[in-house]
């Protein structure tokens, strides 16, 4: 992960957009062109409507998938032990041999997951609990 840019804020290392779209239109592909296009249009309209309905049910500042990832980090952070080393920096021990440095002001962790995804990693969440802050306030705006 050391060679990836931290500007994209994505936790997927590959893009399966083409494969997903091909699977999405699989049943329509063997039909005549006009019927195929109408079938794809109808599927897209249904999908957009379903997403819109889910969107209007959201409660809180984070979308459900991001909230789920933050919740997983909260659970994983219970195995971390943060120590304040001055200013906004913490040294976080995770297990017997894993140590990471977190800087809450610069929004960095040496594991780089926070910079790459925009979602606080378990090391950062452990530090936030030490400072009585909520992890959702440190999720990057998309």
Coordinates of N, CA and C in Angstrom, one line a residue:
X1 N 0.8 -1.2 0.0 CA 0.0 0.0 0.0 C 0.9 1.3 0.0
X2 N 2.2 1.1 0.1 CA 3.0 2.3 0.2 C 3.1 3.1 -1.1
X3 N 2.7 2.6 -2.2 CA 2.9 3.3 -3.5 C 1.6 3.9 -4.0
X4 N 0.5 3.8 -3.2 CA -0.8 4.3 -3.7 C -1.0 5.7 -3.2
X5 N -1.6 6.5 -4.1 CA -1.9 7.9 -3.7 C -3.0 7.9 -2.6
X6 N -2.9 8.8 -1.7 CA -3.9 8.9 -0.7 C -5.0 9.9 -1.0
X7 N -5.0 10.4 -2.3 CA -6.1 11.4 -2.7 C -7.4 10.7 -3.1
X8 N -7.3 9.5 -3.6 CA -8.5 8.9 -4.1 C -9.5 8.4 -3.1
X9 N -9.1 8.1 -1.9 CA -10.0 7.6 -0.8 C -10.9 6.5 -1.2
X10 N -10.3 5.4 -1.6 CA -11.0 4.2 -2.0 C -10.3 2.9 -1.4
X11 N -11.1 2.0 -0.8 CA -10.5 0.8 -0.2 C -10.5 -0.4 -1.1
X12 N -10.8 -0.2 -2.4 CA -10.8 -1.3 -3.4 C -9.5 -1.1 -4.2
X13 N -8.8 -2.2 -4.4 CA -7.5 -2.1 -5.2 C -7.8 -2.4 -6.6
X14 N -8.9 -2.9 -7.0 CA -9.2 -3.1 -8.4 C -10.6 -2.7 -8.7
X15 N -10.9 -2.4 -9.9 CA -12.2 -1.9 -10.3 C -12.9 -2.9 -11.1
X16 N -14.0 -3.5 -10.6 CA -14.8 -4.5 -11.3 C -16.0 -3.9 -12.0
X17 N -15.9 -2.6 -12.4 CA -17.1 -2.0 -12.9 C -17.6 -2.7 -14.2
X18 N -16.7 -3.0 -15.1 CA -17.0 -3.7 -16.3 C -17.6 -5.1 -16.1
X19 N -17.0 -5.8 -15.2 CA -17.6 -7.1 -14.8 C -18.9 -7.0 -14.2
X20 N -19.1 -6.1 -13.3 CA -20.4 -5.9 -12.7 C -21.5 -5.5 -13.7
X21 N -21.1 -4.6 -14.6 CA -22.1 -4.2 -15.6 C -22.5 -5.4 -16.5
X22 N -21.5 -6.2 -16.9 CA -21.8 -7.3 -17.8 C -22.7 -8.3 -17.0
X23 N -22.5 -8.5 -15.8 CA -23.4 -9.4 -15.0 C -24.8 -8.8 -14.9
X24 N -24.8 -7.5 -14.7 CA -26.1 -6.8 -14.6 C -26.9 -6.9 -15.8
X25 N -26.3 -6.9 -17.0 CA -27.1 -7.0 -18.3 C -27.1 -8.4 -18.9
X26 N -26.7 -9.4 -18.2 CA -26.5 -10.7 -18.7 C -27.8 -11.2 -19.4
X27 N -28.9 -11.1 -18.8 CA -30.2 -11.6 -19.4 C -30.6 -10.8 -20.6
X28 N -30.2 -9.6 -20.7 CA -30.6 -8.7 -21.8 C -29.7 -8.9 -23.1
X29 N -28.5 -9.4 -22.9 CA -27.5 -9.4 -24.0 C -27.9 -10.2 -25.2
X30 N -28.6 -11.3 -25.0 CA -29.0 -12.1 -26.1 C -30.2 -11.7 -26.9
X31 N -30.8 -10.6 -26.5 CA -32.0 -10.1 -27.1 C -31.7 -9.1 -28.3
X32 N -32.7 -8.9 -29.2 CA -32.4 -7.8 -30.2 C -32.1 -6.5 -29.6
X33 N -31.4 -5.6 -30.3 CA -30.8 -4.4 -29.8 C -31.8 -3.5 -29.1
X34 N -33.0 -3.3 -29.7 CA -34.0 -2.4 -29.1 C -34.6 -3.0 -27.8
X35 N -34.8 -4.2 -27.8 CA -35.4 -4.9 -26.6 C -34.3 -4.9 -25.5
X36 N -33.0 -5.2 -25.9 CA -31.9 -5.2 -25.0 C -31.8 -3.8 -24.3
X37 N -31.8 -2.7 -25.1 CA -31.7 -1.4 -24.6 C -32.8 -1.0 -23.7
X38 N -34.0 -1.4 -24.0 CA -35.2 -1.2 -23.2 C -35.1 -2.0 -21.9
X39 N -34.6 -3.2 -21.9 CA -34.4 -4.0 -20.7 C -33.4 -3.4 -19.8
X40 N -32.3 -3.0 -20.4 CA -31.2 -2.3 -19.5 C -31.8 -1.0 -18.9
X41 N -32.5 -0.2 -19.7 CA -33.0 1.0 -19.2 C -34.0 0.7 -18.0
X42 N -34.9 -0.3 -18.1 CA -35.8 -0.6 -17.1 C -35.1 -1.1 -15.8
X43 N -34.0 -1.9 -16.0 CA -33.3 -2.4 -14.9 C -32.6 -1.2 -14.1
X44 N -32.0 -0.3 -14.9 CA -31.3 0.9 -14.3 C -32.3 1.8 -13.6
X45 N -33.5 2.0 -14.2 CA -34.5 2.8 -13.5 C -35.0 2.2 -12.2
X46 N -35.2 0.8 -12.2 CA -35.5 0.2 -10.9 C -34.4 0.3 -9.9
X47 N -33.2 0.1 -10.3 CA -32.0 0.2 -9.4 C -31.9 1.6 -8.8
X48 N -32.1 2.6 -9.7 CA -32.0 4.0 -9.2 C -33.1 4.3 -8.2
X49 N -34.3 3.8 -8.5 CA -35.4 4.0 -7.5 C -35.2 3.3 -6.2
X50 N -34.7 2.1 -6.2 CA -34.3 1.4 -5.0 C -33.3 2.1 -4.2
X51 N -32.3 2.6 -4.9 CA -31.2 3.4 -4.2 C -31.8 4.6 -3.6
X52 N -32.7 5.3 -4.3 CA -33.3 6.5 -3.8 C -34.1 6.3 -2.5
X53 N -34.9 5.2 -2.6 CA -35.7 4.8 -1.4 C -34.8 4.5 -0.2
X54 N -33.7 3.8 -0.4 CA -32.7 3.5 0.7 C -32.1 4.8 1.2
X55 N -31.7 5.7 0.3 CA -31.1 7.0 0.6 C -32.0 7.8 1.6
X56 N -33.3 7.8 1.3 CA -34.2 8.6 2.1 C -34.4 8.0 3.5
X57 N -34.0 6.7 3.7 CA -34.1 6.1 5.0 C -32.9 6.3 5.9
X58 N -31.8 6.9 5.3 CA -30.6 7.1 6.1 C -30.8 7.9 7.3
X59 N -30.2 7.6 8.4 CA -30.3 8.4 9.6 C -28.8 8.6 10.0
X60 N -28.4 9.8 10.2 CA -27.1 10.1 10.6 C -26.2 10.6 9.4
X61 N -25.0 11.1 9.7 CA -24.2 11.7 8.7 C -23.5 10.8 7.8
X62 N -23.4 9.5 8.1 CA -22.7 8.5 7.3 C -23.6 7.6 6.6
X63 N -23.3 7.2 5.3 CA -24.1 6.3 4.6 C -23.9 4.9 5.3
X64 N -24.9 4.0 5.1 CA -24.8 2.7 5.8 C -23.6 1.9 5.6
X65 N -23.0 1.8 4.4 CA -21.8 1.0 4.2 C -20.6 1.6 4.9
X66 N -20.5 2.9 4.9 CA -19.4 3.5 5.6 C -19.6 3.4 7.1
X67 N -20.8 3.5 7.6 CA -21.1 3.3 9.0 C -20.8 1.9 9.5
X68 N -21.0 0.9 8.6 CA -20.7 -0.5 8.9 C -19.2 -0.6 9.1
X69 N -18.4 0.0 8.2 CA -17.0 -0.1 8.3 C -16.4 0.6 9.5
X70 N -17.0 1.7 9.9 CA -16.6 2.4 11.1 C -16.9 1.5 12.3
X71 N -18.1 0.9 12.3 CA -18.5 0.0 13.4 C -17.5 -1.2 13.6
X72 N -17.0 -1.7 12.4 CA -16.1 -2.8 12.5 C -14.7 -2.3 13.1
X73 N -14.4 -1.1 12.7 CA -13.1 -0.5 13.3 C -13.2 -0.3 14.8
X74 N -14.4 0.1 15.2 CA -14.7 0.3 16.7 C -14.5 -1.0 17.4
X75 N -15.0 -2.1 16.9 CA -14.8 -3.4 17.5 C -13.4 -3.8 17.5
X76 N -12.7 -3.6 16.4 CA -11.3 -4.0 16.3 C -10.4 -3.2 17.2
X77 N -10.8 -1.9 17.4 CA -9.9 -1.0 18.2 C -9.8 -1.4 19.7
X78 N -10.7 -2.3 20.1 CA -10.6 -2.8 21.5 C -9.4 -3.6 21.8
X79 N -8.7 -4.1 20.7 CA -7.5 -4.8 20.9 C -6.2 -3.9 20.8
X80 N -6.4 -2.6 20.6 CA -5.3 -1.7 20.5 C -5.1 -0.9 21.8
X81 N -3.8 -0.6 22.0 CA -3.5 0.2 23.2 C -2.7 1.4 22.8
X82 N -3.4 2.6 22.8 CA -2.8 3.8 22.4 C -2.0 4.5 23.6
X83 N -0.9 5.1 23.3 CA -0.1 5.9 24.3 C 0.2 7.2 23.7
X84 N -0.2 8.3 24.4 CA 0.1 9.6 24.0 C 1.6 9.9 24.0
X85 N 2.1 10.4 22.9 CA 3.6 10.7 22.8 C 3.8 12.2 22.6
X86 N 2.8 13.0 22.7 CA 3.0 14.4 22.6 C 2.2 15.0 21.5
X87 N 1.6 16.2 21.7 CA 0.8 16.8 20.7 C -0.3 15.9 20.3
X88 N -0.6 15.9 19.0 CA -1.7 15.1 18.5 C -1.2 13.6 18.1
X89 N 0.0 13.2 18.6 CA 0.5 11.9 18.2 C 0.4 10.9 19.3
X90 N 0.1 9.7 18.8 CA 0.0 8.5 19.6 C 0.7 7.4 19.1
X91 N 1.3 6.5 19.9 CA 1.8 5.2 19.5 C 0.8 4.2 19.9
X92 N 0.4 3.4 18.9 CA -0.6 2.4 19.2 C 0.0 1.0 19.0
X93 N -0.1 0.2 20.1 CA 0.3 -1.2 20.1 C -0.8 -2.1 19.8
X94 N -0.6 -3.0 18.9 CA -1.7 -3.9 18.5 C -1.0 -5.3 18.4
X95 N -1.3 -6.1 19.4 CA -0.6 -7.4 19.4 C 0.8 -7.3 20.0
X96 N 1.5 -8.4 19.9 CA 2.9 -8.4 20.5 C 3.9 -7.6 19.6
X97 N 3.7 -7.6 18.3 CA 4.8 -7.0 17.5 C 4.3 -5.9 16.5
X98 N 3.1 -5.5 16.7 CA 2.6 -4.4 15.7 C 2.4 -3.1 16.4
X99 N 3.2 -2.1 15.9 CA 3.1 -0.8 16.5 C 2.9 0.2 15.3
X100 N 2.0 1.2 15.6 CA 1.7 2.2 14.6 C 1.7 3.6 15.3
X101 N 2.1 4.6 14.5 CA 2.0 6.0 15.0 C 0.9 6.7 14.3
X102 N 0.0 7.3 15.1 CA -1.1 8.0 14.7 C -1.0 9.5 15.0
X103 N -1.3 10.3 14.0 CA -1.3 11.8 14.2 C -2.7 12.3 13.8
X104 N -3.4 12.6 14.9 CA -4.8 13.0 14.7 C -5.0 14.3 14.0
X105 N -4.0 15.2 14.1 CA -4.1 16.5 13.5 C -3.9 16.4 12.0
X106 N -2.9 15.6 11.6 CA -2.5 15.4 10.1 C -3.4 14.3 9.5
X107 N -4.2 13.6 10.3 CA -5.0 12.5 9.8 C -4.2 11.4 9.2
X108 N -3.2 11.0 9.9 CA -2.3 9.9 9.4 C -2.1 8.8 10.4
X109 N -1.9 7.6 9.8 CA -1.5 6.4 10.6 C -0.5 5.7 9.8
X110 N 0.5 5.1 10.4 CA 1.6 4.4 9.7 C 1.1 3.2 8.9
X111 N -0.1 2.7 9.3 CA -0.7 1.6 8.5 C -1.2 2.1 7.1
X112 N -1.5 3.4 7.0 CA -1.9 4.1 5.8 C -3.4 3.8 5.4
X113 N -4.1 3.0 6.1 CA -5.5 2.7 5.8 C -6.3 4.0 5.9
X114 N -6.1 4.8 6.8 CA -6.9 6.0 7.0 C -6.7 7.0 5.9
X115 N -5.4 7.1 5.4 CA -5.1 8.0 4.3 C -5.7 7.5 3.0
X116 N -5.6 6.2 2.8 CA -6.1 5.6 1.5 C -7.6 5.5 1.4
X117 N -8.3 5.3 2.5 CA -9.7 5.1 2.4 C -10.5 6.3 2.9
X118 N -9.9 7.1 3.8 CA -10.7 8.2 4.4 C -11.5 7.8 5.6
X119 N -11.4 6.5 5.9 CA -12.1 5.9 7.1 C -11.1 5.6 8.2
X120 N -11.3 6.1 9.4 CA -10.3 5.8 10.4 C -10.1 4.3 10.6
X121 N -8.8 3.9 10.7 CA -8.5 2.5 11.0 C -8.6 2.3 12.5
X122 N -8.4 1.0 12.9 CA -8.6 0.7 14.3 C -7.6 1.4 15.2
X123 N -6.5 1.7 14.7 CA -5.5 2.4 15.5 C -5.9 3.8 15.8
X124 N -6.5 4.5 14.8 CA -7.0 5.8 15.0 C -8.2 5.8 15.9
X125 N -9.1 4.9 15.7 CA -10.3 4.8 16.6 C -9.9 4.6 18.1
X126 N -8.9 3.8 18.3 CA -8.4 3.6 19.7 C -8.0 4.9 20.3
X127 N -7.3 5.7 19.5 CA -6.8 7.1 20.0 C -8.0 8.0 20.2
X128 N -9.0 7.9 19.4 CA -10.2 8.8 19.5 C -10.9 8.5 20.8
X129 N -11.0 7.2 21.2 CA -11.7 6.8 22.4 C -10.9 7.4 23.6
X130 N -9.6 7.4 23.4 CA -8.7 7.9 24.5 C -9.0 9.4 24.7
X131 N -9.3 10.1 23.6 CA -9.5 11.6 23.6 C -11.0 11.9 23.7
X132 N -11.8 10.9 23.9 CA -13.3 11.0 24.0 C -13.9 11.7 22.7
X133 N -13.4 11.3 21.6 CA -14.0 11.9 20.3 C -14.7 10.7 19.6
X134 N -15.6 11.1 18.7 CA -16.4 10.1 17.9 C -15.7 9.9 16.6
X135 N -15.6 8.6 16.2 CA -14.9 8.2 15.0 C -15.5 8.9 13.7
X136 N -16.9 9.0 13.7 CA -17.5 9.6 12.5 C -17.1 11.0 12.2
X137 N -16.6 11.7 13.2 CA -16.1 13.1 12.9 C -14.8 13.1 12.1
X138 N -14.1 11.9 12.1 CA -12.8 11.8 11.4 C -13.0 11.1 10.0
X139 N -14.2 10.8 9.6 CA -14.3 10.2 8.3 C -14.3 11.3 7.3
X140 N -13.5 11.2 6.2 CA -13.3 12.2 5.2 C -14.6 12.4 4.4
X141 N -14.8 13.7 4.0 CA -15.9 14.0 3.2 C -15.6 13.4 1.8
X142 N -16.6 12.8 1.1 CA -16.3 12.3 -0.2 C -16.8 13.3 -1.3

